[in-house]
XYZ file of C-alpha atoms in Angstrom:
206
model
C 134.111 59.662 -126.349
C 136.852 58.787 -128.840
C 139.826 58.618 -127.207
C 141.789 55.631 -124.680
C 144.126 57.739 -123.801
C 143.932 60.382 -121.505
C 146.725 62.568 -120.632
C 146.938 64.687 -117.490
C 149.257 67.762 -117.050
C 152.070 68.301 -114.701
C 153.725 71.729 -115.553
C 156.647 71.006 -112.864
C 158.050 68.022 -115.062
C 159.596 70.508 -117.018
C 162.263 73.569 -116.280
C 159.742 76.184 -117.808
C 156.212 76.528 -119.558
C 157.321 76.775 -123.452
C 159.319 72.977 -122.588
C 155.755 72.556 -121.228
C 153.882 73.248 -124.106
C 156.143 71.868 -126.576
C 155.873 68.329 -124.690
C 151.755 68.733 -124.208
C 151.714 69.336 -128.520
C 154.287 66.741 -129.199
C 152.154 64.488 -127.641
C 148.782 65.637 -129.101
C 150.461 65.404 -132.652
C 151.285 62.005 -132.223
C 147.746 60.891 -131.269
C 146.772 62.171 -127.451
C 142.567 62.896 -128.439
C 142.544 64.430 -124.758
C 144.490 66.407 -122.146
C 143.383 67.216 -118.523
C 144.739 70.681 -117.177
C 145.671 69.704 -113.954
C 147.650 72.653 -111.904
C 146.342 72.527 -108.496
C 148.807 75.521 -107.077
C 148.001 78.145 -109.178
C 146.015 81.255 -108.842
C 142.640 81.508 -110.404
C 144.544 84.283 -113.159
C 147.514 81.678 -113.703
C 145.331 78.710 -114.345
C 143.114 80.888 -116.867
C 145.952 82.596 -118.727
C 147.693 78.515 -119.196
C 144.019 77.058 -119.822
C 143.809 79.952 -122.065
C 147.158 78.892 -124.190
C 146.336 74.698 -123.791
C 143.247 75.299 -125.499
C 144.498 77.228 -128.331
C 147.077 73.784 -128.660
C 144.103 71.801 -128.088
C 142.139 73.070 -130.825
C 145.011 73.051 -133.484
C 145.435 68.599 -132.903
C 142.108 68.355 -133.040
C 142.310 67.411 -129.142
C 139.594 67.636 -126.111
C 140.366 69.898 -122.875
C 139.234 69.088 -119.841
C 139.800 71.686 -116.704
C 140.251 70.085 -112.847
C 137.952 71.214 -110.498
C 137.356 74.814 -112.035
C 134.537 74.715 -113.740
C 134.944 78.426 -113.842
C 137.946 78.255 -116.261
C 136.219 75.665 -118.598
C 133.317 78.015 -118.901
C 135.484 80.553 -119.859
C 137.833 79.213 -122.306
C 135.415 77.092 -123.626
C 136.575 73.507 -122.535
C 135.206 70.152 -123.756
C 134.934 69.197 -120.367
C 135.021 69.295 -116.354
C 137.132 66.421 -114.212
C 136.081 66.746 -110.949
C 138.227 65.370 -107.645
C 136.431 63.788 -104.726
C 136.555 67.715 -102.793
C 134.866 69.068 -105.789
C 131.657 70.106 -107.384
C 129.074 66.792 -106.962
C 129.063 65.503 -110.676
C 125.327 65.161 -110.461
C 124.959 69.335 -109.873
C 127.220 69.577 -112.803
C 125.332 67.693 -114.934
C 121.926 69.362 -113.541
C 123.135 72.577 -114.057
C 124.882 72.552 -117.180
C 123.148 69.986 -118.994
C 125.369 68.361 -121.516
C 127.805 71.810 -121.836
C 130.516 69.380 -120.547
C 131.967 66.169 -120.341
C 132.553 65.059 -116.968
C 135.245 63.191 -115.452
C 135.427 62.215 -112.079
C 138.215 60.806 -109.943
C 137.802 57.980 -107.423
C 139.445 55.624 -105.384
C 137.430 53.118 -104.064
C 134.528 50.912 -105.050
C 132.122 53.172 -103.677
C 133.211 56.752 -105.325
C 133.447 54.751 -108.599
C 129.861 53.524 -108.070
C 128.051 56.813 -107.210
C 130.589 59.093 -109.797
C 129.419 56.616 -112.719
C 125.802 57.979 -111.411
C 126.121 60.804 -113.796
C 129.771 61.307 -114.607
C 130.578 60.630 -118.374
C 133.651 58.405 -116.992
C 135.757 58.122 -114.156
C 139.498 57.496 -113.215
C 140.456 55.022 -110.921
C 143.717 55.224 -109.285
C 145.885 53.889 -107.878
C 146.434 50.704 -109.816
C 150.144 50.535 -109.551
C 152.825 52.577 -107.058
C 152.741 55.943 -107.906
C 154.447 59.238 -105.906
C 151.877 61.588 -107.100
C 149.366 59.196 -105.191
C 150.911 57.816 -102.359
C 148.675 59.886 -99.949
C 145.754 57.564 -101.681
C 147.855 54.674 -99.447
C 148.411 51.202 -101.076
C 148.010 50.762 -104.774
C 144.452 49.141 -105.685
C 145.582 46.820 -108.183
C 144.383 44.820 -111.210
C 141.871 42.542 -109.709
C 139.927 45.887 -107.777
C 140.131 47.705 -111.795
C 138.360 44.998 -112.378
C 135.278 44.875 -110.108
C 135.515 48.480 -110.522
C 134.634 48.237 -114.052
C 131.545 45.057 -113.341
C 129.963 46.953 -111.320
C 130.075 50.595 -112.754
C 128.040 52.384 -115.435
C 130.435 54.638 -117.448
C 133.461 54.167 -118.897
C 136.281 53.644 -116.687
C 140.436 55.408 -116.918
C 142.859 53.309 -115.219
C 145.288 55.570 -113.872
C 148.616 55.611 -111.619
C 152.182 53.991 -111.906
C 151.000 52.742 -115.748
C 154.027 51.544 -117.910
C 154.574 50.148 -121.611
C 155.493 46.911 -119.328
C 152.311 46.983 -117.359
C 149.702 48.163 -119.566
C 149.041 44.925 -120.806
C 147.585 43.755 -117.451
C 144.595 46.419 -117.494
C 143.501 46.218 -121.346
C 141.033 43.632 -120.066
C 139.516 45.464 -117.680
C 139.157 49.496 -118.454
C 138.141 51.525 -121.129
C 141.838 53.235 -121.770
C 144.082 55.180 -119.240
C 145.244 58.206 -118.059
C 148.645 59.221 -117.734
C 151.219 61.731 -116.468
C 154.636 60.885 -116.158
C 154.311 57.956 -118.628
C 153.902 60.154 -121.607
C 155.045 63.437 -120.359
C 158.759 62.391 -118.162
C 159.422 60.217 -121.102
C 162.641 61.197 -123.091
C 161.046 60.207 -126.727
C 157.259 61.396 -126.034
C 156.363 60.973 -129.811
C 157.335 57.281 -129.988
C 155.545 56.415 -126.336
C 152.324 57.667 -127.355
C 152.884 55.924 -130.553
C 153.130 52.905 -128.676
C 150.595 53.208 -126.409
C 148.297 53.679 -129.235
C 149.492 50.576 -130.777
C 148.861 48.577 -128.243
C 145.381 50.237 -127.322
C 144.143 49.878 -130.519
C 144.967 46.447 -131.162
C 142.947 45.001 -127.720
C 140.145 47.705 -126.597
């Protein structure tokens, strides 16, 4: 895989889906090697038709698409890759099915998801390492020191993800392989100069 950071969608940020789009290639243009369409509400037809238009702005920045959970949609608009939740598809029938058609990401949230996921799953996410609101219902964040065991004792490459700053991101360089983000690329005012940032300080320590 070539990228560290890994940016995950969240449509409602925004008042409508062109300021959507327009954030999602802002950010690829400035360096984001990988987006995750994650839209958990929509119909089957609604997630196609904006998988559809993410890929075409995928392809153009030279970026990677990965679909959540519908590995329906990422056969059929060609995706780079599946991310699969803890309620989804096992990653090991993924990968026995489909060979290497995808790369697989899987999310987890304890020691033991990370340690079976990393089984047969490309890489995984591991979340949450700060406070977050779009993980709260995952209860108290995990912290640095469990990223780290996480990342002894798994196999693939491992995403921190959840409540992940400019301030903070210094903490986890030690102890992941890059990290996912939502709201710390895509609520930011000046997107172009974040990523640019988080880039800079990526590349300088992993």
């Amino acid at each position: 895989m070539n990228f560290k950071l890994y940016l995950i969608s969240d449509r409602k940020i925004f008042p409508n889906k062109e300021t959507f789009f327009r954030a999602v290639e802002i950010a690829l243009k400035a360096g984001i090697k990988a987006l995750q369409l994650r839209e958990k509400d929509l119909t089957a037809k609604e997630l196609y038709n904006l998988a559809k238009k993410l890929r075409e702005i995928t392809k153009r920045n030279d970026a990677m698409l990965f679909i959540n959970d519908r590995i329906d949609i990422a056969l059929a608009v060609e995706a780079d890759g599946v991310h699969l939740p803890q309620s989804g598809f096992p990653p090991r029938i993924v990968r026995e099915v489909w060979k290497d058609r995808f790369l697989i990401g899987v999310s987890t949230h304890s020691i033991d998801e990370a340690k079976e996921a990393s089984e047969w799953a490309d890489f995984i996410t591991f979340s949450p390492i700060f406070h977050t609101p779009s993980k709260a219902h995952y209860g108290e964040p995990q912290g640095v020191e469990k990223l780290k065991e996480v990342k002894e004792s798994v196999k693939c490459e491992v995403f921190a993800l959840g409540g992940i700053k400019l301030e903070n991101v210094h903490e986890l360089i030690p102890y992941c392989d890059g990290i996912a983000l939502i709201s710390g690329i895509l609520a930011q005012r000046n997107i172009e100069g974040t990523v640019k940032k988080f880039k800079e300080i990526l590349g300088e320590n992993i």
